[in-house]
């Protein structure tokens, strides 16, 4: 597959890459190869077919071959590419962080709607700023989206994993001026936040680990993504219980906790919230129509 005279076309390279990935058991070889060629050539998705007719350069081909071999071992495409799109952001991702999921984009949408609702409710009381926190930020997907998409938000992003925070800080550098409104801190859940924020947060949002310890996951997830980002106790709800309880002290009196969970966990979490001090709860579905986010409000 490697040519050093520049005479092989990307179409031929793509064919070889697809064959290699199909032989390795990939079910989306064509899509993977396309994303890799777009990445190594720098072409836009709309330029892909024209690019296939062009000769491959040795440098790009070497990178492509390395990517195909990594993907053939089962490594997720997102880690192989080293970046992945999330809402309007292009995030650095590698094995130190969970791969940002499309369903989490909806959780951001829900959090933005809560921020807008509270701004409306308070009128000018916020003096043009509102404080929110993303606990367990991983790549920074939620926190950085909130800061980029809501200019009134001051965002605290935390994680217990120093590795994850290193990735999040690299992504912070990529969001431009909005980065000035983001603070990143390490520590376990609320312990990462400064004491003076207690009772001050308008919205706390989290996509915590929520897979039960004994639940079987696809090997592409279990073998590659951080265990700390995935599993949380016998029913997967240990982190959610901790967040529901702790948020009572950290939210402002009419604040909202937004939690991403699995569809089969949301009714249990909603009951916990209603029995544990929240005034109202709502469950929001993702784009696939599956229940995905709990919205627990301290006031109507
Ligand atoms: C499901 S991942 C979510 C990552 C990111 N927010 C996203 O949506 O893509 C859960 C994150 O929670 C972090 N985490 C796990 N236990 C934690 C704890 N005790 N305190 C803070 N963060 C924790 C993990 O390191 C991981 O980054």
mmCIF file of C-alpha atoms and ligand atoms in Angstrom:
data_model
loop_
_atom_site.group_PDB
_atom_site.id
_atom_site.type_symbol
_atom_site.label_atom_id
_atom_site.label_comp_id
_atom_site.label_asym_id
_atom_site.label_seq_id
_atom_site.Cartn_x
_atom_site.Cartn_y
_atom_site.Cartn_z
ATOM 1 C CA UNK A 1 0.000 0.000 0.000
ATOM 2 C CA UNK A 2 2.888 2.424 0.657
ATOM 3 C CA UNK A 3 4.243 4.133 -2.466
ATOM 4 C CA UNK A 4 7.113 6.584 -2.504
ATOM 5 C CA UNK A 5 6.783 7.871 -6.052
ATOM 6 C CA UNK A 6 3.490 9.686 -5.569
ATOM 7 C CA UNK A 7 1.757 7.676 -8.291
ATOM 8 C CA UNK A 8 -0.870 5.885 -6.241
ATOM 9 C CA UNK A 9 -4.272 7.588 -6.053
ATOM 10 C CA UNK A 10 -6.217 8.080 -2.845
ATOM 11 C CA UNK A 11 -8.949 5.897 -4.386
ATOM 12 C CA UNK A 12 -6.516 2.964 -4.513
ATOM 13 C CA UNK A 13 -5.283 3.734 -1.020
ATOM 14 C CA UNK A 14 -8.877 3.831 0.234
ATOM 15 C CA UNK A 15 -9.580 0.442 -1.319
ATOM 16 C CA UNK A 16 -6.562 -1.099 0.426
ATOM 17 C CA UNK A 17 -7.513 0.509 3.745
ATOM 18 C CA UNK A 18 -11.080 -0.750 3.533
ATOM 19 C CA UNK A 19 -9.899 -4.290 2.761
ATOM 20 C CA UNK A 20 -7.524 -4.189 5.751
ATOM 21 C CA UNK A 21 -10.250 -2.991 8.131
ATOM 22 C CA UNK A 22 -12.865 -5.439 6.851
ATOM 23 C CA UNK A 23 -10.350 -8.262 7.349
ATOM 24 C CA UNK A 24 -9.862 -6.982 10.918
ATOM 25 C CA UNK A 25 -13.626 -7.255 11.500
ATOM 26 C CA UNK A 26 -14.673 -3.604 11.159
ATOM 27 C CA UNK A 27 -18.322 -3.031 10.305
ATOM 28 C CA UNK A 28 -17.816 0.586 9.230
ATOM 29 C CA UNK A 29 -14.614 0.329 7.248
ATOM 30 C CA UNK A 30 -15.691 2.707 4.455
ATOM 31 C CA UNK A 31 -16.659 5.446 6.893
ATOM 32 C CA UNK A 32 -13.483 5.011 8.936
ATOM 33 C CA UNK A 33 -11.278 5.188 5.845
ATOM 34 C CA UNK A 34 -13.069 8.278 4.633
ATOM 35 C CA UNK A 35 -12.561 10.094 7.961
ATOM 36 C CA UNK A 36 -8.892 9.126 8.003
ATOM 37 C CA UNK A 37 -8.295 10.343 4.439
ATOM 38 C CA UNK A 38 -10.096 13.604 5.190
ATOM 39 C CA UNK A 39 -7.855 14.003 8.224
ATOM 40 C CA UNK A 40 -4.494 13.253 6.613
ATOM 41 C CA UNK A 41 -5.216 15.286 3.457
ATOM 42 C CA UNK A 42 -6.983 18.124 5.261
ATOM 43 C CA UNK A 43 -9.825 18.015 2.726
ATOM 44 C CA UNK A 44 -13.347 19.129 3.610
ATOM 45 C CA UNK A 45 -16.083 16.450 3.513
ATOM 46 C CA UNK A 46 -17.431 18.002 0.294
ATOM 47 C CA UNK A 47 -14.015 17.636 -1.375
ATOM 48 C CA UNK A 48 -13.597 13.940 -0.562
ATOM 49 C CA UNK A 49 -14.562 12.485 -3.944
ATOM 50 C CA UNK A 50 -12.327 14.931 -5.814
ATOM 51 C CA UNK A 51 -9.483 14.085 -3.420
ATOM 52 C CA UNK A 52 -9.823 10.376 -4.243
ATOM 53 C CA UNK A 53 -8.727 11.139 -7.805
ATOM 54 C CA UNK A 54 -5.530 12.816 -6.624
ATOM 55 C CA UNK A 55 -2.167 11.155 -5.989
ATOM 56 C CA UNK A 56 -1.323 10.395 -2.380
ATOM 57 C CA UNK A 57 1.789 11.995 -0.896
ATOM 58 C CA UNK A 58 4.228 9.799 0.999
ATOM 59 C CA UNK A 59 3.847 11.826 4.168
ATOM 60 C CA UNK A 60 0.032 11.627 4.220
ATOM 61 C CA UNK A 61 0.119 7.982 3.228
ATOM 62 C CA UNK A 62 2.440 7.103 6.101
ATOM 63 C CA UNK A 63 0.054 8.759 8.552
ATOM 64 C CA UNK A 64 -2.899 6.985 6.956
ATOM 65 C CA UNK A 65 -1.208 3.568 7.196
ATOM 66 C CA UNK A 66 -0.479 4.137 10.879
ATOM 67 C CA UNK A 67 -4.119 5.094 11.474
ATOM 68 C CA UNK A 68 -5.420 2.022 9.668
ATOM 69 C CA UNK A 69 -3.173 -0.264 11.715
ATOM 70 C CA UNK A 70 -4.306 1.342 14.965
ATOM 71 C CA UNK A 71 -7.942 1.047 13.933
ATOM 72 C CA UNK A 72 -7.371 -2.593 12.915
ATOM 73 C CA UNK A 73 -6.431 -3.377 16.530
ATOM 74 C CA UNK A 74 -9.908 -2.188 17.604
ATOM 75 C CA UNK A 75 -8.909 1.288 18.799
ATOM 76 C CA UNK A 76 -11.910 3.623 18.422
ATOM 77 C CA UNK A 77 -11.826 5.888 15.375
ATOM 78 C CA UNK A 78 -12.024 8.994 17.583
ATOM 79 C CA UNK A 79 -8.775 8.118 19.405
ATOM 80 C CA UNK A 80 -7.089 7.187 16.131
ATOM 81 C CA UNK A 81 -7.987 10.599 14.685
ATOM 82 C CA UNK A 82 -7.111 12.300 17.980
ATOM 83 C CA UNK A 83 -10.037 14.683 17.733
ATOM 84 C CA UNK A 84 -13.791 14.597 17.500
ATOM 85 C CA UNK A 85 -16.598 17.047 16.877
ATOM 86 C CA UNK A 86 -18.972 17.969 19.684
ATOM 87 C CA UNK A 87 -21.629 20.596 18.943
ATOM 88 C CA UNK A 88 -19.577 23.538 17.555
ATOM 89 C CA UNK A 89 -16.249 22.357 18.954
ATOM 90 C CA UNK A 90 -13.472 20.236 17.530
ATOM 91 C CA UNK A 91 -12.103 18.533 20.639
ATOM 92 C CA UNK A 92 -8.780 16.831 21.247
ATOM 93 C CA UNK A 93 -9.590 13.314 22.462
ATOM 94 C CA UNK A 94 -7.368 10.416 23.443
ATOM 95 C CA UNK A 95 -7.383 7.497 25.864
ATOM 96 C CA UNK A 96 -7.249 9.830 28.864
ATOM 97 C CA UNK A 97 -10.875 10.876 28.308
ATOM 98 C CA UNK A 98 -14.285 9.506 27.425
ATOM 99 C CA UNK A 99 -15.152 10.013 23.769
ATOM 100 C CA UNK A 100 -17.814 12.765 23.740
ATOM 101 C CA UNK A 101 -21.133 11.216 22.681
ATOM 102 C CA UNK A 102 -23.888 12.698 20.501
ATOM 103 C CA UNK A 103 -26.443 12.162 23.274
ATOM 104 C CA UNK A 104 -24.417 14.455 25.537
ATOM 105 C CA UNK A 105 -24.949 17.246 23.002
ATOM 106 C CA UNK A 106 -28.614 17.168 24.055
ATOM 107 C CA UNK A 107 -27.609 17.419 27.714
ATOM 108 C CA UNK A 108 -25.820 20.661 26.843
ATOM 109 C CA UNK A 109 -28.996 21.837 25.107
ATOM 110 C CA UNK A 110 -30.988 21.081 28.265
ATOM 111 C CA UNK A 111 -28.461 22.918 30.465
ATOM 112 C CA UNK A 112 -28.491 25.948 28.136
ATOM 113 C CA UNK A 113 -32.288 26.042 28.345
ATOM 114 C CA UNK A 114 -32.084 25.981 32.166
ATOM 115 C CA UNK A 115 -29.521 28.794 32.155
ATOM 116 C CA UNK A 116 -31.812 30.839 29.874
ATOM 117 C CA UNK A 117 -34.815 30.108 32.113
ATOM 118 C CA UNK A 118 -32.963 31.268 35.230
ATOM 119 C CA UNK A 119 -31.653 34.411 33.526
ATOM 120 C CA UNK A 120 -35.221 35.221 32.528
ATOM 121 C CA UNK A 121 -36.467 34.490 36.053
ATOM 122 C CA UNK A 122 -33.892 36.775 37.656
ATOM 123 C CA UNK A 123 -34.105 39.597 35.165
ATOM 124 C CA UNK A 124 -31.087 41.852 35.749
ATOM 125 C CA UNK A 125 -30.182 40.381 39.141
ATOM 126 C CA UNK A 126 -27.368 38.393 37.592
ATOM 127 C CA UNK A 127 -25.669 41.593 36.523
ATOM 128 C CA UNK A 128 -25.006 39.922 33.158
ATOM 129 C CA UNK A 129 -23.260 36.813 34.616
ATOM 130 C CA UNK A 130 -24.449 33.406 35.805
ATOM 131 C CA UNK A 131 -22.297 30.727 37.449
ATOM 132 C CA UNK A 132 -22.493 27.091 36.383
ATOM 133 C CA UNK A 133 -20.429 23.946 36.978
ATOM 134 C CA UNK A 134 -19.701 20.844 34.902
ATOM 135 C CA UNK A 135 -18.575 18.086 37.274
ATOM 136 C CA UNK A 136 -16.560 15.258 35.673
ATOM 137 C CA UNK A 137 -15.668 17.323 32.649
ATOM 138 C CA UNK A 138 -13.468 14.762 30.829
ATOM 139 C CA UNK A 139 -12.452 16.354 27.513
ATOM 140 C CA UNK A 140 -14.304 19.512 28.588
ATOM 141 C CA UNK A 141 -17.107 18.840 26.093
ATOM 142 C CA UNK A 142 -19.971 20.139 28.249
ATOM 143 C CA UNK A 143 -18.158 22.961 30.058
ATOM 144 C CA UNK A 144 -16.518 24.372 26.942
ATOM 145 C CA UNK A 145 -19.764 24.202 24.972
ATOM 146 C CA UNK A 146 -21.596 26.077 27.735
ATOM 147 C CA UNK A 147 -18.913 28.761 27.867
ATOM 148 C CA UNK A 148 -18.811 29.096 24.060
ATOM 149 C CA UNK A 149 -22.556 29.138 23.560
ATOM 150 C CA UNK A 150 -23.616 31.268 26.521
ATOM 151 C CA UNK A 151 -21.660 34.498 26.902
ATOM 152 C CA UNK A 152 -23.255 35.178 30.297
ATOM 153 C CA UNK A 153 -21.952 31.965 31.838
ATOM 154 C CA UNK A 154 -18.954 31.683 34.144
ATOM 155 C CA UNK A 155 -18.123 27.982 34.064
ATOM 156 C CA UNK A 156 -16.336 25.773 36.587
ATOM 157 C CA UNK A 157 -15.088 22.494 35.124
ATOM 158 C CA UNK A 158 -13.808 19.747 37.413
ATOM 159 C CA UNK A 159 -12.528 16.197 37.240
ATOM 160 C CA UNK A 160 -10.878 13.785 39.644
ATOM 161 C CA UNK A 161 -8.619 12.604 36.815
ATOM 162 C CA UNK A 162 -5.542 14.797 36.296
ATOM 163 C CA UNK A 163 -5.102 13.138 32.907
ATOM 164 C CA UNK A 164 -8.584 14.205 31.865
ATOM 165 C CA UNK A 165 -7.960 17.760 33.046
ATOM 166 C CA UNK A 166 -4.792 17.934 30.960
ATOM 167 C CA UNK A 167 -6.900 17.146 27.885
ATOM 168 C CA UNK A 168 -9.639 19.570 28.969
ATOM 169 C CA UNK A 169 -7.042 22.354 29.404
ATOM 170 C CA UNK A 170 -5.700 21.693 25.921
ATOM 171 C CA UNK A 171 -9.246 22.001 24.597
ATOM 172 C CA UNK A 172 -9.794 25.149 26.653
ATOM 173 C CA UNK A 173 -6.989 26.761 24.688
ATOM 174 C CA UNK A 174 -8.999 26.124 21.519
ATOM 175 C CA UNK A 175 -12.168 28.063 22.381
ATOM 176 C CA UNK A 176 -10.792 31.579 22.069
ATOM 177 C CA UNK A 177 -12.062 34.434 24.215
ATOM 178 C CA UNK A 178 -14.696 32.309 25.970
ATOM 179 C CA UNK A 179 -11.806 30.526 27.730
ATOM 180 C CA UNK A 180 -11.468 33.530 30.048
ATOM 181 C CA UNK A 181 -14.814 32.560 31.625
ATOM 182 C CA UNK A 182 -13.779 28.945 32.402
ATOM 183 C CA UNK A 183 -12.039 27.725 35.562
ATOM 184 C CA UNK A 184 -10.713 24.176 35.762
ATOM 185 C CA UNK A 185 -10.123 22.388 39.067
ATOM 186 C CA UNK A 186 -9.165 18.872 40.090
ATOM 187 C CA UNK A 187 -10.835 16.896 42.854
ATOM 188 C CA UNK A 188 -13.659 14.521 43.589
ATOM 189 C CA UNK A 189 -17.039 16.020 42.658
ATOM 190 C CA UNK A 190 -17.883 19.001 44.930
ATOM 191 C CA UNK A 191 -14.546 18.842 46.777
ATOM 192 C CA UNK A 192 -12.955 20.410 43.697
ATOM 193 C CA UNK A 193 -15.007 23.599 44.068
ATOM 194 C CA UNK A 194 -13.943 26.577 46.214
ATOM 195 C CA UNK A 195 -16.021 26.976 49.404
ATOM 196 C CA UNK A 196 -17.284 30.407 48.380
ATOM 197 C CA UNK A 197 -19.292 28.828 45.549
ATOM 198 C CA UNK A 198 -21.520 26.950 48.020
ATOM 199 C CA UNK A 199 -25.119 28.022 47.440
ATOM 200 C CA UNK A 200 -24.086 30.130 44.422
ATOM 201 C CA UNK A 201 -24.354 27.826 41.403
ATOM 202 C CA UNK A 202 -27.316 28.440 39.119
ATOM 203 C CA UNK A 203 -26.876 25.184 37.216
ATOM 204 C CA UNK A 204 -24.791 22.108 37.933
ATOM 205 C CA UNK A 205 -24.494 19.749 35.005
ATOM 206 C CA UNK A 206 -22.809 16.371 34.922
ATOM 207 C CA UNK A 207 -22.443 13.365 32.701
ATOM 208 C CA UNK A 208 -21.156 11.120 35.483
ATOM 209 C CA UNK A 209 -20.044 7.514 35.084
ATOM 210 C CA UNK A 210 -23.317 5.549 35.098
ATOM 211 C CA UNK A 211 -22.632 1.996 33.971
ATOM 212 C CA UNK A 212 -23.176 -0.726 36.596
ATOM 213 C CA UNK A 213 -19.955 -2.514 37.591
ATOM 214 C CA UNK A 214 -21.041 -5.897 36.250
ATOM 215 C CA UNK A 215 -22.704 -4.671 33.064
ATOM 216 C CA UNK A 216 -21.056 -5.928 29.895
ATOM 217 C CA UNK A 217 -19.872 -3.207 27.543
ATOM 218 C CA UNK A 218 -18.763 -3.530 23.908
ATOM 219 C CA UNK A 219 -15.014 -4.216 23.832
ATOM 220 C CA UNK A 220 -14.398 -1.005 21.870
ATOM 221 C CA UNK A 221 -15.641 0.819 24.974
ATOM 222 C CA UNK A 222 -14.470 -1.434 27.814
ATOM 223 C CA UNK A 223 -10.960 -2.011 26.436
ATOM 224 C CA UNK A 224 -10.206 1.568 25.435
ATOM 225 C CA UNK A 225 -12.130 4.191 27.404
ATOM 226 C CA UNK A 226 -11.190 5.064 31.030
ATOM 227 C CA UNK A 227 -12.912 2.814 33.576
ATOM 228 C CA UNK A 228 -13.262 5.846 35.856
ATOM 229 C CA UNK A 229 -15.402 7.540 33.204
ATOM 230 C CA UNK A 230 -17.716 4.568 32.776
ATOM 231 C CA UNK A 231 -18.634 2.621 35.895
ATOM 232 C CA UNK A 232 -20.271 3.682 39.132
ATOM 233 C CA UNK A 233 -21.273 1.036 41.661
ATOM 234 C CA UNK A 234 -23.600 -1.966 41.571
ATOM 235 C CA UNK A 235 -26.485 -0.156 39.830
ATOM 236 C CA UNK A 236 -24.438 2.535 38.085
ATOM 237 C CA UNK A 237 -26.046 5.217 40.233
ATOM 238 C CA UNK A 238 -23.411 5.790 42.950
ATOM 239 C CA UNK A 239 -22.129 9.013 41.374
ATOM 240 C CA UNK A 240 -25.664 10.220 40.559
ATOM 241 C CA UNK A 241 -26.766 9.734 44.194
ATOM 242 C CA UNK A 242 -23.733 11.657 45.413
ATOM 243 C CA UNK A 243 -24.401 14.482 42.945
ATOM 244 C CA UNK A 244 -28.124 14.692 43.760
ATOM 245 C CA UNK A 245 -27.356 14.911 47.472
ATOM 246 C CA UNK A 246 -24.360 17.250 47.258
ATOM 247 C CA UNK A 247 -25.909 19.687 44.793
ATOM 248 C CA UNK A 248 -28.410 20.733 47.468
ATOM 249 C CA UNK A 249 -25.594 22.620 49.225
ATOM 250 C CA UNK A 250 -23.975 24.041 46.074
ATOM 251 C CA UNK A 251 -26.965 25.248 44.068
ATOM 252 C CA UNK A 252 -28.488 28.688 44.598
ATOM 253 C CA UNK A 253 -31.977 28.507 46.181
ATOM 254 C CA UNK A 254 -33.705 28.175 42.781
ATOM 255 C CA UNK A 255 -30.882 26.331 41.002
ATOM 256 C CA UNK A 256 -31.051 23.260 38.785
ATOM 257 C CA UNK A 257 -29.092 20.022 38.558
ATOM 258 C CA UNK A 258 -28.906 18.471 35.077
ATOM 259 C CA UNK A 259 -27.685 14.873 35.018
ATOM 260 C CA UNK A 260 -27.065 12.591 32.059
ATOM 261 C CA UNK A 261 -28.036 8.984 32.829
ATOM 262 C CA UNK A 262 -29.106 5.799 31.074
ATOM 263 C CA UNK A 263 -32.735 5.436 29.969
ATOM 264 C CA UNK A 264 -33.388 2.671 32.506
ATOM 265 C CA UNK A 265 -32.021 4.753 35.411
ATOM 266 C CA UNK A 266 -34.010 7.932 35.012
ATOM 267 C CA UNK A 267 -37.159 7.001 36.872
ATOM 268 C CA UNK A 268 -35.129 5.835 39.897
ATOM 269 C CA UNK A 269 -33.094 9.058 39.780
ATOM 270 C CA UNK A 270 -36.259 11.164 39.466
ATOM 271 C CA UNK A 271 -37.706 9.478 42.567
ATOM 272 C CA UNK A 272 -34.480 10.076 44.476
ATOM 273 C CA UNK A 273 -34.604 13.749 43.519
ATOM 274 C CA UNK A 274 -38.221 14.243 44.545
ATOM 275 C CA UNK A 275 -37.705 12.408 47.828
ATOM 276 C CA UNK A 276 -34.439 14.233 48.484
ATOM 277 C CA UNK A 277 -35.276 17.921 48.480
ATOM 278 C CA UNK A 278 -35.859 18.921 44.859
ATOM 279 C CA UNK A 279 -39.125 20.638 44.095
ATOM 280 C CA UNK A 280 -39.703 19.437 40.532
ATOM 281 C CA UNK A 281 -38.140 17.008 38.092
ATOM 282 C CA UNK A 282 -38.318 16.529 34.357
ATOM 283 C CA UNK A 283 -36.861 13.818 32.153
ATOM 284 C CA UNK A 284 -35.607 14.827 28.703
ATOM 285 C CA UNK A 285 -35.094 12.484 25.753
ATOM 286 C CA UNK A 286 -32.149 12.427 23.363
ATOM 287 C CA UNK A 287 -32.417 12.585 19.554
ATOM 288 C CA UNK A 288 -32.942 8.825 19.411
ATOM 289 C CA UNK A 289 -36.037 9.309 21.607
ATOM 290 C CA UNK A 290 -34.437 7.592 24.626
ATOM 291 C CA UNK A 291 -34.717 9.190 28.050
ATOM 292 C CA UNK A 292 -31.345 10.759 28.691
ATOM 293 C CA UNK A 293 -31.303 13.674 31.123
ATOM 294 C CA UNK A 294 -32.744 14.419 34.521
ATOM 295 C CA UNK A 295 -33.565 18.047 35.239
ATOM 296 C CA UNK A 296 -33.960 18.466 39.004
ATOM 297 C CA UNK A 297 -35.038 21.961 40.124
ATOM 298 C CA UNK A 298 -34.975 23.418 43.631
ATOM 299 C CA UNK A 299 -37.816 25.811 42.740
ATOM 300 C CA UNK A 300 -40.644 25.754 40.181
HETATM 301 C C1 LIG B 1 -18.937 9.796 31.522
HETATM 302 S S1 LIG B 1 -17.444 10.733 31.684
HETATM 303 C C2 LIG B 1 -18.012 12.301 31.070
HETATM 304 C C3 LIG B 1 -16.939 13.131 30.439
HETATM 305 C C4 LIG B 1 -17.475 14.410 29.758
HETATM 306 N N1 LIG B 1 -18.196 15.253 30.693
HETATM 307 C C5 LIG B 1 -18.392 14.053 28.601
HETATM 308 O O1 LIG B 1 -19.604 14.223 28.734
HETATM 309 O O2 LIG B 1 -17.900 13.599 27.565
HETATM 310 C C6 LIG B 1 -17.355 10.935 33.440
HETATM 311 C C7 LIG B 1 -16.218 11.806 33.937
HETATM 312 O O3 LIG B 1 -16.330 11.862 35.367
HETATM 313 C C8 LIG B 1 -15.030 11.797 35.912
HETATM 314 N N2 LIG B 1 -15.133 11.310 37.300
HETATM 315 C C9 LIG B 1 -15.241 10.032 37.741
HETATM 316 N N3 LIG B 1 -15.274 10.011 39.069
HETATM 317 C C10 LIG B 1 -15.182 11.296 39.489
HETATM 318 C C11 LIG B 1 -15.157 11.930 40.766
HETATM 319 N N4 LIG B 1 -15.208 11.216 41.895
HETATM 320 N N5 LIG B 1 -15.059 13.269 40.804
HETATM 321 C C12 LIG B 1 -14.994 14.018 39.668
HETATM 322 N N6 LIG B 1 -15.011 13.474 38.433
HETATM 323 C C13 LIG B 1 -15.096 12.127 38.340
HETATM 324 C C14 LIG B 1 -14.262 10.883 34.988
HETATM 325 O O4 LIG B 1 -12.885 11.064 35.122
HETATM 326 C C15 LIG B 1 -14.835 11.285 33.631
HETATM 327 O O5 LIG B 1 -14.069 12.302 33.051
#
